mmCIF file with all atom_site columns, C-alpha atoms in Angstrom:
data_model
loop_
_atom_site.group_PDB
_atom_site.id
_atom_site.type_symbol
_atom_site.label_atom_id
_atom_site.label_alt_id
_atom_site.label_comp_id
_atom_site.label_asym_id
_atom_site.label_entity_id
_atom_site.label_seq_id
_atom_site.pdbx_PDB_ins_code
_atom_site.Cartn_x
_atom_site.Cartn_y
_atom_site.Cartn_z
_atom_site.occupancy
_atom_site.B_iso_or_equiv
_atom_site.pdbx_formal_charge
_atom_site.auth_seq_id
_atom_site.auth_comp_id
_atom_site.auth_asym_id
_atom_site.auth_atom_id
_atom_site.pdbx_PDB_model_num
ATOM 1   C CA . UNK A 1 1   ? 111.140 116.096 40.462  1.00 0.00 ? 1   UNK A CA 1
ATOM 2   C CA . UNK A 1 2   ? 112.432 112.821 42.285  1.00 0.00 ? 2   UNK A CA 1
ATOM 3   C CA . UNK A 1 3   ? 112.756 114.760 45.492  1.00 0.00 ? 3   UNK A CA 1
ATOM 4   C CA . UNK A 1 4   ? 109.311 115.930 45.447  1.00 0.00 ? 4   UNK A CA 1
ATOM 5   C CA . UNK A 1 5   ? 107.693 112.547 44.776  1.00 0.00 ? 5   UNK A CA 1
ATOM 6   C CA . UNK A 1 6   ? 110.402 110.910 47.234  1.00 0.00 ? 6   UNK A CA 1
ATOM 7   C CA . UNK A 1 7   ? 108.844 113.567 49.886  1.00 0.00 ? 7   UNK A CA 1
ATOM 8   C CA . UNK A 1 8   ? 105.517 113.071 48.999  1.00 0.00 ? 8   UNK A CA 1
ATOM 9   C CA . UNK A 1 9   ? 106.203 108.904 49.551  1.00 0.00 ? 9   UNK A CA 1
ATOM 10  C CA . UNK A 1 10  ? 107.849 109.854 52.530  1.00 0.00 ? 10  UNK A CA 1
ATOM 11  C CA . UNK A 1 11  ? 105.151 111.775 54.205  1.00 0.00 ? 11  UNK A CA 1
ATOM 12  C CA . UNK A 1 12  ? 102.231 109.662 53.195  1.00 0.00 ? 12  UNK A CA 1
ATOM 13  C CA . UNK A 1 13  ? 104.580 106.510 54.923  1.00 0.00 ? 13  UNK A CA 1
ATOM 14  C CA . UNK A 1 14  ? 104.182 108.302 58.105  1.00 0.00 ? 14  UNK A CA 1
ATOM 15  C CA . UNK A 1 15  ? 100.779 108.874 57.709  1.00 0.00 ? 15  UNK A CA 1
ATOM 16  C CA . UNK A 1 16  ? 100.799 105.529 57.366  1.00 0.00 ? 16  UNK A CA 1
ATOM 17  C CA . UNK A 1 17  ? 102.746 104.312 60.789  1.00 0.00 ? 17  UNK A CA 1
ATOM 18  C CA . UNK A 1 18  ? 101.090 107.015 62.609  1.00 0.00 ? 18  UNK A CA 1
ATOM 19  C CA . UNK A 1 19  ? 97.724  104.966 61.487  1.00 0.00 ? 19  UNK A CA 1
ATOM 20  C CA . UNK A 1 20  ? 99.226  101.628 62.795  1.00 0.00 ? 20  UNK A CA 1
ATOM 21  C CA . UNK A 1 21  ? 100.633 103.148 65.653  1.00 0.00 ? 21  UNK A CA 1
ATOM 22  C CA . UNK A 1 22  ? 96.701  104.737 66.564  1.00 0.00 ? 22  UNK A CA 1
ATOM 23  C CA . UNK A 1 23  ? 95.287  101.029 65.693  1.00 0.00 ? 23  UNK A CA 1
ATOM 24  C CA . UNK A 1 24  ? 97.736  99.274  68.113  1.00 0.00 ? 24  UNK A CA 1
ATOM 25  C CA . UNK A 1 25  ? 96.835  101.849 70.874  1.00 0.00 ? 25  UNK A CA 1
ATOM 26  C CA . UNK A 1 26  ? 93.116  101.266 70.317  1.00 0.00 ? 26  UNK A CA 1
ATOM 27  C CA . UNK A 1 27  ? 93.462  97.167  70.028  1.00 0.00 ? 27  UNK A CA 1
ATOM 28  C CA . UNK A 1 28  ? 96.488  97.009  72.979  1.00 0.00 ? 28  UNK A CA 1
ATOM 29  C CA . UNK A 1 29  ? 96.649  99.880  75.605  1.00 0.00 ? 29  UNK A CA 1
ATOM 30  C CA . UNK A 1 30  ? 93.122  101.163 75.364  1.00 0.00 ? 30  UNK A CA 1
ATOM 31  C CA . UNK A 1 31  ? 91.094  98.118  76.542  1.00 0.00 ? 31  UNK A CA 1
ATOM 32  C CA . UNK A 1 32  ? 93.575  97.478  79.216  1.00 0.00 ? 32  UNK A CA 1
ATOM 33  C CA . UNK A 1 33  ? 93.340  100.985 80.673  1.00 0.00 ? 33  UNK A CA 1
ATOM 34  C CA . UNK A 1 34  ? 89.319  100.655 80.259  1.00 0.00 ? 34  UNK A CA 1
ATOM 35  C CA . UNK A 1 35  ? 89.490  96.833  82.214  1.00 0.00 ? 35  UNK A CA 1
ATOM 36  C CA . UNK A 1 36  ? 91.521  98.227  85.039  1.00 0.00 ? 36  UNK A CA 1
ATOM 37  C CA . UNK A 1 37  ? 89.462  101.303 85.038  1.00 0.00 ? 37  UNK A CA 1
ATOM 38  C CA . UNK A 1 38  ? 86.360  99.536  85.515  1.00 0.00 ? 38  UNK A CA 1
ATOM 39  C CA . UNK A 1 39  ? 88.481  97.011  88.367  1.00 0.00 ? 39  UNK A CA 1
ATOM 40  C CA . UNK A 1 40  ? 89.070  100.095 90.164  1.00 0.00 ? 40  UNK A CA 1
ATOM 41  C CA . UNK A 1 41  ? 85.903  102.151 90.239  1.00 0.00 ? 41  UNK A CA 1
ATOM 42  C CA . UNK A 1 42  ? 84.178  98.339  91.250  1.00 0.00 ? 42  UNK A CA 1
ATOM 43  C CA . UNK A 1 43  ? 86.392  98.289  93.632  1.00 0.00 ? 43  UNK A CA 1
ATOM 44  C CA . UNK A 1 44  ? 85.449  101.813 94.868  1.00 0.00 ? 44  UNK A CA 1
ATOM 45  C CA . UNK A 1 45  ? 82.100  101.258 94.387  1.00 0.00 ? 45  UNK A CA 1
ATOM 46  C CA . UNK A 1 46  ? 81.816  97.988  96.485  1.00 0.00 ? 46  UNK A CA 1
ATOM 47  C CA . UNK A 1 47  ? 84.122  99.149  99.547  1.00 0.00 ? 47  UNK A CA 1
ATOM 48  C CA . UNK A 1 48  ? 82.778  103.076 98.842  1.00 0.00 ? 48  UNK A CA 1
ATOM 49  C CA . UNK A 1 49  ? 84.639  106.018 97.982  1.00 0.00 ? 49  UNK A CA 1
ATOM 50  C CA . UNK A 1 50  ? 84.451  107.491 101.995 1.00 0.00 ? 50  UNK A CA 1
ATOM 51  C CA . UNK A 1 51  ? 85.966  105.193 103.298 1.00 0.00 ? 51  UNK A CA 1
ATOM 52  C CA . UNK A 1 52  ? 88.874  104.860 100.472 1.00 0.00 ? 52  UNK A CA 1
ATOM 53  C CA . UNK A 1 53  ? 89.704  108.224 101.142 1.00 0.00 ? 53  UNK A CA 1
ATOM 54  C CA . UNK A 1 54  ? 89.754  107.983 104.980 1.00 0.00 ? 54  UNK A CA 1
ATOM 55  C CA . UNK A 1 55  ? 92.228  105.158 104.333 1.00 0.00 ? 55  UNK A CA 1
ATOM 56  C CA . UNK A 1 56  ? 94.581  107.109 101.944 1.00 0.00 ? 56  UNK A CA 1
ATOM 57  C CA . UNK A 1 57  ? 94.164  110.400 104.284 1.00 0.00 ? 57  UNK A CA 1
ATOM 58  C CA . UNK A 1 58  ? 94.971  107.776 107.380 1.00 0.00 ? 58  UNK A CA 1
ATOM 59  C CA . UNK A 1 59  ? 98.155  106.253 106.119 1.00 0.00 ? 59  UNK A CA 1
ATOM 60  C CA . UNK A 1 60  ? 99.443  108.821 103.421 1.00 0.00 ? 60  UNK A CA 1
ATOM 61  C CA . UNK A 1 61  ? 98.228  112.283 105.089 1.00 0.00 ? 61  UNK A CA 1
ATOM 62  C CA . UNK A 1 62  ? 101.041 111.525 108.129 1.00 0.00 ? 62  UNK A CA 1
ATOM 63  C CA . UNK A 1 63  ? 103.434 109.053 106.414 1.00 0.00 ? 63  UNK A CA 1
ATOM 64  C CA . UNK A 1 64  ? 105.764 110.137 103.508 1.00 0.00 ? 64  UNK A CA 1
ATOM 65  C CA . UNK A 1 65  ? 107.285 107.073 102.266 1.00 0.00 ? 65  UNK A CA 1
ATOM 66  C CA . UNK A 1 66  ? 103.416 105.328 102.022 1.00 0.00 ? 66  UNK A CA 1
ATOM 67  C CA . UNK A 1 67  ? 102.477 108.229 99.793  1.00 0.00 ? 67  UNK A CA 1
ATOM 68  C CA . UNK A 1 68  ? 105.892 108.744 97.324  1.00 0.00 ? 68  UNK A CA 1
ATOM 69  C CA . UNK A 1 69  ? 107.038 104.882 97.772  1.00 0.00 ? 69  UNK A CA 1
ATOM 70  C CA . UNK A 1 70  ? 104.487 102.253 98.258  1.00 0.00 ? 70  UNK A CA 1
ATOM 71  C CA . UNK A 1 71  ? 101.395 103.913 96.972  1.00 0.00 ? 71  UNK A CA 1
ATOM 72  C CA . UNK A 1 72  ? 102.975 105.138 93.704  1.00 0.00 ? 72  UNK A CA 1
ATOM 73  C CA . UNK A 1 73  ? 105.118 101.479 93.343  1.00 0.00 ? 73  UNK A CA 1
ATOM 74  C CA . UNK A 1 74  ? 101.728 99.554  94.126  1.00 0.00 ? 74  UNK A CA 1
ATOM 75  C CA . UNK A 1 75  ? 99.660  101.618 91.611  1.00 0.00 ? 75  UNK A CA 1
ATOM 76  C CA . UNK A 1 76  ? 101.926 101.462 88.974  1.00 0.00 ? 76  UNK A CA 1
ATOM 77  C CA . UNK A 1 77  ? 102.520 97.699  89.296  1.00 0.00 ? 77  UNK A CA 1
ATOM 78  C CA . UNK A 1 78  ? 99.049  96.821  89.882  1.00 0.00 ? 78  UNK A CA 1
ATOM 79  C CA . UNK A 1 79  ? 97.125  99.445  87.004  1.00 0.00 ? 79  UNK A CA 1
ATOM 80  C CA . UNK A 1 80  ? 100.178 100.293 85.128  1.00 0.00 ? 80  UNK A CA 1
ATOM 81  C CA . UNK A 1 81  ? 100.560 103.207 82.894  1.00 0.00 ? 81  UNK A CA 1
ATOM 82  C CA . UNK A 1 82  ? 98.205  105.576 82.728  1.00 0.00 ? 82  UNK A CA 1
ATOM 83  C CA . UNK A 1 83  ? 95.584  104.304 85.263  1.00 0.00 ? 83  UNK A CA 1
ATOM 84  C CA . UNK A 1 84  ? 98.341  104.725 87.862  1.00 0.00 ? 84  UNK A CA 1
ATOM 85  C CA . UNK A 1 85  ? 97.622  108.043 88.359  1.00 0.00 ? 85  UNK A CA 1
ATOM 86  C CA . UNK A 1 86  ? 93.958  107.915 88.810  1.00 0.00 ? 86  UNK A CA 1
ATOM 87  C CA . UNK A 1 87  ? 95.029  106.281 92.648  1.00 0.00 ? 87  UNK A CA 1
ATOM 88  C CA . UNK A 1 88  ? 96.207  109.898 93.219  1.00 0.00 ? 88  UNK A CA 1
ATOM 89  C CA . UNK A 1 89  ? 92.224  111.207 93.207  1.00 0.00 ? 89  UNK A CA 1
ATOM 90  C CA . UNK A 1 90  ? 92.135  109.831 97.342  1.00 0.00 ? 90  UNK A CA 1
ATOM 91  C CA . UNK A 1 91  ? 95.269  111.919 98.357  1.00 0.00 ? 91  UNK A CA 1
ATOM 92  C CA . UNK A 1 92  ? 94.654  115.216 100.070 1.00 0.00 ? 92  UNK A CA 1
ATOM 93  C CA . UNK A 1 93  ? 95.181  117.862 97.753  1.00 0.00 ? 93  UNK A CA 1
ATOM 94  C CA . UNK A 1 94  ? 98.285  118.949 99.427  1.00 0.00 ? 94  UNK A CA 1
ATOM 95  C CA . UNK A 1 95  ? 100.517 115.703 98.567  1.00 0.00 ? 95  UNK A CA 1
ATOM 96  C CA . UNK A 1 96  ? 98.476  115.235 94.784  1.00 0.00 ? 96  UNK A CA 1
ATOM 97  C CA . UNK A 1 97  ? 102.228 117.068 93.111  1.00 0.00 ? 97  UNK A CA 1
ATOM 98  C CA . UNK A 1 98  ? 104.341 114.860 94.860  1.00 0.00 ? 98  UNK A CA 1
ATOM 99  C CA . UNK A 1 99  ? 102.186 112.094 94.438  1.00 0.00 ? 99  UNK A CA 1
ATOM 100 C CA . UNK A 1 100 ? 101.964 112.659 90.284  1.00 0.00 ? 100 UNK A CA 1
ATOM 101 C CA . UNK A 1 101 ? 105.919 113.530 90.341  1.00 0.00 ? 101 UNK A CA 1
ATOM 102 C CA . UNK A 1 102 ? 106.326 110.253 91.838  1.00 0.00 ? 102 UNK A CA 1
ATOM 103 C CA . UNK A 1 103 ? 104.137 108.283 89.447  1.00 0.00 ? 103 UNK A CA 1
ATOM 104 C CA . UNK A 1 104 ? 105.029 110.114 85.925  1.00 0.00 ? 104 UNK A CA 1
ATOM 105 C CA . UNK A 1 105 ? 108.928 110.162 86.405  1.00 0.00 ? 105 UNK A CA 1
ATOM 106 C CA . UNK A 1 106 ? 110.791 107.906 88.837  1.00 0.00 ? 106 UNK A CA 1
ATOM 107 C CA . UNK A 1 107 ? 108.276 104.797 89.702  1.00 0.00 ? 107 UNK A CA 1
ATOM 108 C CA . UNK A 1 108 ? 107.828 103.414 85.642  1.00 0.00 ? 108 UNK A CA 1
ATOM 109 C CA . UNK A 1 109 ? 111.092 102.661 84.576  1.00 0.00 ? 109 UNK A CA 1
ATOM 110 C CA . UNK A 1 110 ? 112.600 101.323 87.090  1.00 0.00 ? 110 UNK A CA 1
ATOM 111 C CA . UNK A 1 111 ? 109.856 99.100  87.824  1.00 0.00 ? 111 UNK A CA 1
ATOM 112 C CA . UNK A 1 112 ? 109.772 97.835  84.282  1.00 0.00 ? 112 UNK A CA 1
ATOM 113 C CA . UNK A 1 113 ? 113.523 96.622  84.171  1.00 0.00 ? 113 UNK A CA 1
ATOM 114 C CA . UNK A 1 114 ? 111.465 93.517  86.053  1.00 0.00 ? 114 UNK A CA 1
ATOM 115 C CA . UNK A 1 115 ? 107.806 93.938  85.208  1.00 0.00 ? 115 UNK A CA 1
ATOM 116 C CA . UNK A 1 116 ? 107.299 94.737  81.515  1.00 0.00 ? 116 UNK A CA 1
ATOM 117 C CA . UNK A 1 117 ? 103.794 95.407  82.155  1.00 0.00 ? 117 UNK A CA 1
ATOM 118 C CA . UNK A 1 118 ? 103.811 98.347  84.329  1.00 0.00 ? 118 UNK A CA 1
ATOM 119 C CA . UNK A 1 119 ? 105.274 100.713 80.872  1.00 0.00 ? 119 UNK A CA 1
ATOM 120 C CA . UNK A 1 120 ? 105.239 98.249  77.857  1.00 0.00 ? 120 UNK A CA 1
ATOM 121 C CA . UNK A 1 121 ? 105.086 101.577 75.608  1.00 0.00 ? 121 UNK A CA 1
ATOM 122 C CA . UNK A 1 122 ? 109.036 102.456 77.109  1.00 0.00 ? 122 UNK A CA 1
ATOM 123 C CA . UNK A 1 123 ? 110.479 98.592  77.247  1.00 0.00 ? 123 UNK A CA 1
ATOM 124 C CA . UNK A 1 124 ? 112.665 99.465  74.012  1.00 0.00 ? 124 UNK A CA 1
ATOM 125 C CA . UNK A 1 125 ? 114.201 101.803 75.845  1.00 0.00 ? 125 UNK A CA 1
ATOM 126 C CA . UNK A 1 126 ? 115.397 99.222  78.899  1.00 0.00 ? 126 UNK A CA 1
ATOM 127 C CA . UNK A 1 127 ? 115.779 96.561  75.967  1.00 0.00 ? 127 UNK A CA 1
ATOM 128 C CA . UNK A 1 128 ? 118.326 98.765  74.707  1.00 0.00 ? 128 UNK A CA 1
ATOM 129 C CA . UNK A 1 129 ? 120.631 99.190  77.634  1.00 0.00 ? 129 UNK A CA 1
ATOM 130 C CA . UNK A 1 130 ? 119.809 95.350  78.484  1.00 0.00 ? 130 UNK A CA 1
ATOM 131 C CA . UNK A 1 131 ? 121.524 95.010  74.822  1.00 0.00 ? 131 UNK A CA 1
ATOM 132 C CA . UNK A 1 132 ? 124.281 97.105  75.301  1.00 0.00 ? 132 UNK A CA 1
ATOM 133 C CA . UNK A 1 133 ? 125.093 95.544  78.433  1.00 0.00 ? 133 UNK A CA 1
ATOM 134 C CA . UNK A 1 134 ? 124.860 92.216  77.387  1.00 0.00 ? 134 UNK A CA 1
ATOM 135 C CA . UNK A 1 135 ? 126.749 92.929  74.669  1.00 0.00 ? 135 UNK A CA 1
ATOM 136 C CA . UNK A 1 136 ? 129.589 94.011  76.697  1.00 0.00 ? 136 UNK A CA 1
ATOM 137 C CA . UNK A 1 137 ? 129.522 90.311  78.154  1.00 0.00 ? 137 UNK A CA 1
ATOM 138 C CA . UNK A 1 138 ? 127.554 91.965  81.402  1.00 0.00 ? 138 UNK A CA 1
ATOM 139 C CA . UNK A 1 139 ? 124.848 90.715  82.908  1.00 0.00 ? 139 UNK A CA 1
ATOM 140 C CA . UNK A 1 140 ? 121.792 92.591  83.270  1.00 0.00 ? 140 UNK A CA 1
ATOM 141 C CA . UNK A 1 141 ? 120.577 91.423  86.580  1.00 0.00 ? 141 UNK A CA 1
ATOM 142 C CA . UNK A 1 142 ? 122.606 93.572  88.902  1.00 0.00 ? 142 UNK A CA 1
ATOM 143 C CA . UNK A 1 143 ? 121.927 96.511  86.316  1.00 0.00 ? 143 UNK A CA 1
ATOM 144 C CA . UNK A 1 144 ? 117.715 96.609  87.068  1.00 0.00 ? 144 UNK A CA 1
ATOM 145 C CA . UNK A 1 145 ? 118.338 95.561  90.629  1.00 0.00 ? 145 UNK A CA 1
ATOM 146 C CA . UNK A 1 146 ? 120.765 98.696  91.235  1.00 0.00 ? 146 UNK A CA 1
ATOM 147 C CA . UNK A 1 147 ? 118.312 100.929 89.254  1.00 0.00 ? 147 UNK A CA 1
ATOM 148 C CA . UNK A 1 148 ? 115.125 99.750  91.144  1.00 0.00 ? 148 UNK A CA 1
ATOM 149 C CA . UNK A 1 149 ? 116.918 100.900 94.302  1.00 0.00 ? 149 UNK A CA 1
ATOM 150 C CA . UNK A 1 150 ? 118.366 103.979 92.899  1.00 0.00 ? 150 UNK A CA 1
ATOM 151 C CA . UNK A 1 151 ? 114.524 104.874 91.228  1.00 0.00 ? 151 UNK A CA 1
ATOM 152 C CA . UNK A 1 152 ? 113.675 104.006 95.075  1.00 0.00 ? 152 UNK A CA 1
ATOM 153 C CA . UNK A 1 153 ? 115.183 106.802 96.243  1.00 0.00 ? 153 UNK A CA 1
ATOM 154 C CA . UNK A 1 154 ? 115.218 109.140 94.451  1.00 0.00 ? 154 UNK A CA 1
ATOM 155 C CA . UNK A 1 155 ? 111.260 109.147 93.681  1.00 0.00 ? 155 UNK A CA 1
ATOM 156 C CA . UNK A 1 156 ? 110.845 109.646 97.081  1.00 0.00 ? 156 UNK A CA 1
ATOM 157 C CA . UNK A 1 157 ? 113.317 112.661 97.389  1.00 0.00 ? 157 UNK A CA 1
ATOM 158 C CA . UNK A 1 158 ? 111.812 113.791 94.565  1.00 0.00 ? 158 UNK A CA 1
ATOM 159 C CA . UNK A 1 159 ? 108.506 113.648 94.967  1.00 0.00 ? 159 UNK A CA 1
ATOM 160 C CA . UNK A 1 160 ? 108.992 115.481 98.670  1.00 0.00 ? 160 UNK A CA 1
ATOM 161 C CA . UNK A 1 161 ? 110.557 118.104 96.771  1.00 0.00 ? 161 UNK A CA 1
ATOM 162 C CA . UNK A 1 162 ? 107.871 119.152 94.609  1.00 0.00 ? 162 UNK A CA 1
ATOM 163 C CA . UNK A 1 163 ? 105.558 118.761 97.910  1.00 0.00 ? 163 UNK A CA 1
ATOM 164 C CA . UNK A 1 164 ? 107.791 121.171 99.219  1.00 0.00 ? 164 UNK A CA 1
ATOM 165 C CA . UNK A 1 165 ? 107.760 123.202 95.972  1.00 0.00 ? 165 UNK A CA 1
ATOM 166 C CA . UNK A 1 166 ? 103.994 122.913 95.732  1.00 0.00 ? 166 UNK A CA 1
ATOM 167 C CA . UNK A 1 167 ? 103.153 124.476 99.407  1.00 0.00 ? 167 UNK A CA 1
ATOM 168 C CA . UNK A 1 168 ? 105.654 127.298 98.875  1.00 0.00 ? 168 UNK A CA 1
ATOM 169 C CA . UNK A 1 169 ? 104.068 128.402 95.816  1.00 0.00 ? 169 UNK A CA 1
ATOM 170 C CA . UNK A 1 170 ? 100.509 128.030 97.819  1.00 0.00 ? 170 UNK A CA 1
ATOM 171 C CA . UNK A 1 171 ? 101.659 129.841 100.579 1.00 0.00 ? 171 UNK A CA 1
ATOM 172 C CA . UNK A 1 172 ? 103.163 132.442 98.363  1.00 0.00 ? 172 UNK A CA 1
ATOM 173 C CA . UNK A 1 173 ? 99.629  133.128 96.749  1.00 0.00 ? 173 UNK A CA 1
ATOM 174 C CA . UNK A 1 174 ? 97.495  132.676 99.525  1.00 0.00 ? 174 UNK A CA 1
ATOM 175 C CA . UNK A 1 175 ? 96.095  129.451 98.662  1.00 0.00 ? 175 UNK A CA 1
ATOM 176 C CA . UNK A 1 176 ? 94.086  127.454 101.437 1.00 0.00 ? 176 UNK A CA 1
ATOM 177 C CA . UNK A 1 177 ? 94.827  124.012 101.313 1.00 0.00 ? 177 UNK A CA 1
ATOM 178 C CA . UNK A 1 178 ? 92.451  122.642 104.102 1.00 0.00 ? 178 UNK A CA 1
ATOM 179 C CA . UNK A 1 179 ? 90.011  125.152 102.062 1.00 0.00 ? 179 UNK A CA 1
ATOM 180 C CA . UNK A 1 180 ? 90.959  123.293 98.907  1.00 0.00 ? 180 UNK A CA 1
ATOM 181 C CA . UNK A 1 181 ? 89.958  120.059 100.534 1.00 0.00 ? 181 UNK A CA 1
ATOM 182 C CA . UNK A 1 182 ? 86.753  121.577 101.602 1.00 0.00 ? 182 UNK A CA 1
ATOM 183 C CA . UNK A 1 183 ? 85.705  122.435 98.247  1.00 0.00 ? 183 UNK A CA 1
ATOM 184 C CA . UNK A 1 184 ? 86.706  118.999 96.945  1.00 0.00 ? 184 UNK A CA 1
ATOM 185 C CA . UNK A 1 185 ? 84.333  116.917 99.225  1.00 0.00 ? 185 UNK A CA 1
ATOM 186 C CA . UNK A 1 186 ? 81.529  119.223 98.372  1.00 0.00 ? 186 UNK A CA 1
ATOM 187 C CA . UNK A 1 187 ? 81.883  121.533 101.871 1.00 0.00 ? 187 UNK A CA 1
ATOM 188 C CA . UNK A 1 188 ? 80.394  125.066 100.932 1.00 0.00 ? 188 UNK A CA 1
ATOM 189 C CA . UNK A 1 189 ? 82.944  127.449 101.027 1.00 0.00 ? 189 UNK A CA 1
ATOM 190 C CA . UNK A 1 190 ? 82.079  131.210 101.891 1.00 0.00 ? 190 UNK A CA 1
ATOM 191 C CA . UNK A 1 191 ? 85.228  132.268 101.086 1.00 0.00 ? 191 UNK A CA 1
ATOM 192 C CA . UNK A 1 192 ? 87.655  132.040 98.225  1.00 0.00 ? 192 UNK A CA 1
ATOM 193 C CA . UNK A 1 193 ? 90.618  130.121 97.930  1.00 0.00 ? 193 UNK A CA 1
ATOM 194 C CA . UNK A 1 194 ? 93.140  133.479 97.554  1.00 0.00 ? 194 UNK A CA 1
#
């Protein structure tokens, strides 16, 4: 009988935290992401969305270290987690995989070893190496500068990869990109995609 009333406790306690957890979201994460939300589309609004995309089709369609590197460092840095990803919408479809793999797995992190506001929902994870570190009589310093670097790196290799992956697989089933594109920006399309 004490089993069944300790699992009953149990599993209304994390009915409980899972509440808390929701009413943190919705009083911390969720009117930042709407404030930098509305910063951006202003933003798009006043300058126009034309001639945001001609920029990010200029300097990211030709250059692969302004599309994996800066754009996905500035965006997370400047809108944090999860607007960050919303800066991908001006890419060219083609470089929109690398351009997420970039954002979701390499750029957050590293970027929060010295910025805790980029991914304040991960910090206990850095705050628990910066612990163990520090309690190895380390500092921590050389630690986030040598993983910023490192994150560097390989989010660009990375995120070239799954561009590479990505136009493969295309290729492989026929898909259009420049078609693709087309569609997006409201061309009409005779043909399909495949």
């Amino acid at each position: 009988m004490d089993f069944l009333v300790a699992t009953g406790e149990s599993f209304i306690k994390l009915i409980n935290t899972g509440g808390e957890t929701l009413v943190g979201m919705i009083t911390g994460i969720l009117p930042a992401a709407l404030i930098a939300l509305t910063i951006m589309n202003t933003i798009i609004a006043l300058v126009g969305q034309d001639r945001i995309e001609g920029l990010a089709q200029r300097l990211a369609g030709k250059r692969i270290l302004v599309r994996y590197l800066f754009l996905p460092y500035l965006s997370a840095f400047f809108f944090s987690n999860p607007t960050a990803f919303l800066m991908g919408r001006f890419l060219p479809e083609r470089y929109k995989p690398g351009y997420y793999e970039a954002v979701n797995c390499s750029t957050m992190a590293p970027l929060m070893c010295f910025f805790p506001h980029v991914n304040p929902a991960e910090l206990y994870a850095w705050l628990g190496v910066a612990d163990g570190i520090m309690k190895l009589g380390l500092p921590i310093g050389p630690l986030a500068v040598s993983v910023f670097f490192l994150a560097m790196f390989t989010t660009t290799l990375k995120a070239f990869v799954v561009e590479k992956i990505a136009h493969a697989l295309a290729r492989k089933k026929g898909l259009d990109w420049d078609k693709l594109e087309a569609r997006k920006l409201g061309g009409a399309i005779e043909e399909p995609l495949l």
